[in-house]
Amino acid sequence: MSEEMSTLLDRMQAIVNGIIILLPNVVLALIVFAIFFFVARAIKKIVRNLTRDRRQARNLGMVLGRLAQGTTILVGLFIALIIVIPSLKASDLVQLLGISGVAIGFAFRDILQNFLAGILILLTEPFQIDDQIVFKDFEGTVENIETRATTIRTYDGRRIVIPNSELFTNSVTVNTAFENRRLEYDIGIGYGDDIDEARRLILEAMHETGGVLKTPTPDAIVVELAGSTVNIRARWWVQPPRRADVLDLQDRVLTNIKNKLTANGIDLPFPTQQILFHDQTEATDGDRAGQREGWPAGKGQVPQPRSISRSLNRLAELKIQGNGSSRTKTAPPAEE
């Protein structure tokens, strides 16, 4: 028993001595890794600052900064491992990295797909930070484009995180891609109103609204002869095309158009419907040739309309007669 205890103590002593021997190397490795870590952050910041004032190169600077940061940290990690384990060779690290890369590739396929999509988005720049985009049911301002996901801030103050692979493989509407944007709205006037006069008033209202661009010029075109209105589409251009400016200008344009039309006697009718009841008699029920309305008139005498009150009275009479007959059948025989 004493020999086993002494053997165990010797092993523990050897482990402690090994840790003590490696402790200076571990401390040195941590210091080296920390230096590389802060250098990597500094490199990323320098690259981003060099491209911050250039809109066309802003995303490229983000890509280069993040790649430089990751590469610097990886080099620092390799150097720290070599300091801790002096017998570790560079070839062993490369082999370990290759095996680990294959395993990580299978395990984190979706993450790597989002990472590559993020790199391509930052390089091709279909949209940039501060652009206002529409993706499926989401609309808002791009806050940040990371290598894994893109975050947008909705107009009602929510944050949406969208994986980059979704953005890269689906359609995205960029509302702020160009300096100008065209807005449109359909205005319905009455069929008895003068179309040319209404068009003139609509154009006049748009030209009088501050913020509507003179070039390209606003226009008003007839787009539909609807059920109760003649629809005229008013179209005008704004700058800049951001959401707040669009809503504010649309409010002023539509207010001016409505006031201008009503002040000059142009009707803005409500939707109306006309309902026809196909009236027919019991005798011709189901016979299209004998129905009074909605189908060709029958040959010979035109059937008379069926009165609702008369039908209700007839139904009541039939019900009373049915009740009377049932009571007669169930009445007991009279005693002799």
Coordinates of C-alpha atoms in Angstrom, one line a residue, residues 44 48 59 62-63 66 111 113-123 127-129 142-152 159-165 167:
K44 CA -9.5 46.3 -38.5
R48 CA -12.4 50.8 -41.7
N59 CA -18.2 47.6 -47.6
M62 CA -15.3 46.1 -43.8
V63 CA -14.4 42.9 -45.6
R66 CA -12.5 41.6 -40.8
I111 CA -22.8 29.0 -40.7
Q113 CA -22.8 29.4 -46.1
N114 CA -23.9 32.5 -44.4
F115 CA -20.3 33.6 -43.9
L116 CA -19.5 33.2 -47.6
A117 CA -22.8 35.0 -48.6
G118 CA -21.9 37.8 -46.2
I119 CA -18.5 38.2 -47.9
L120 CA -20.1 38.3 -51.4
I121 CA -22.7 40.8 -50.2
L122 CA -20.0 43.1 -48.8
L123 CA -18.0 42.8 -52.1
F127 CA -27.2 47.4 -50.7
Q128 CA -25.2 49.3 -48.2
I129 CA -25.5 50.4 -44.6
V142 CA -29.9 48.5 -42.9
E143 CA -28.0 48.8 -39.6
N144 CA -25.1 46.5 -40.0
I145 CA -23.8 43.9 -42.5
E146 CA -22.0 41.2 -40.7
T147 CA -20.3 38.1 -42.1
R148 CA -23.2 35.9 -40.7
A149 CA -26.3 38.0 -40.9
T150 CA -27.6 41.5 -41.8
T151 CA -29.6 43.5 -39.3
I152 CA -32.3 46.0 -40.3
R159 CA -34.7 44.9 -35.2
I160 CA -34.8 42.1 -37.7
V161 CA -31.8 39.7 -38.1
I162 CA -31.7 38.1 -41.6
P163 CA -29.2 35.4 -42.5
N164 CA -27.0 36.5 -45.4
S165 CA -27.7 33.3 -47.4
L167 CA -30.5 37.8 -48.7

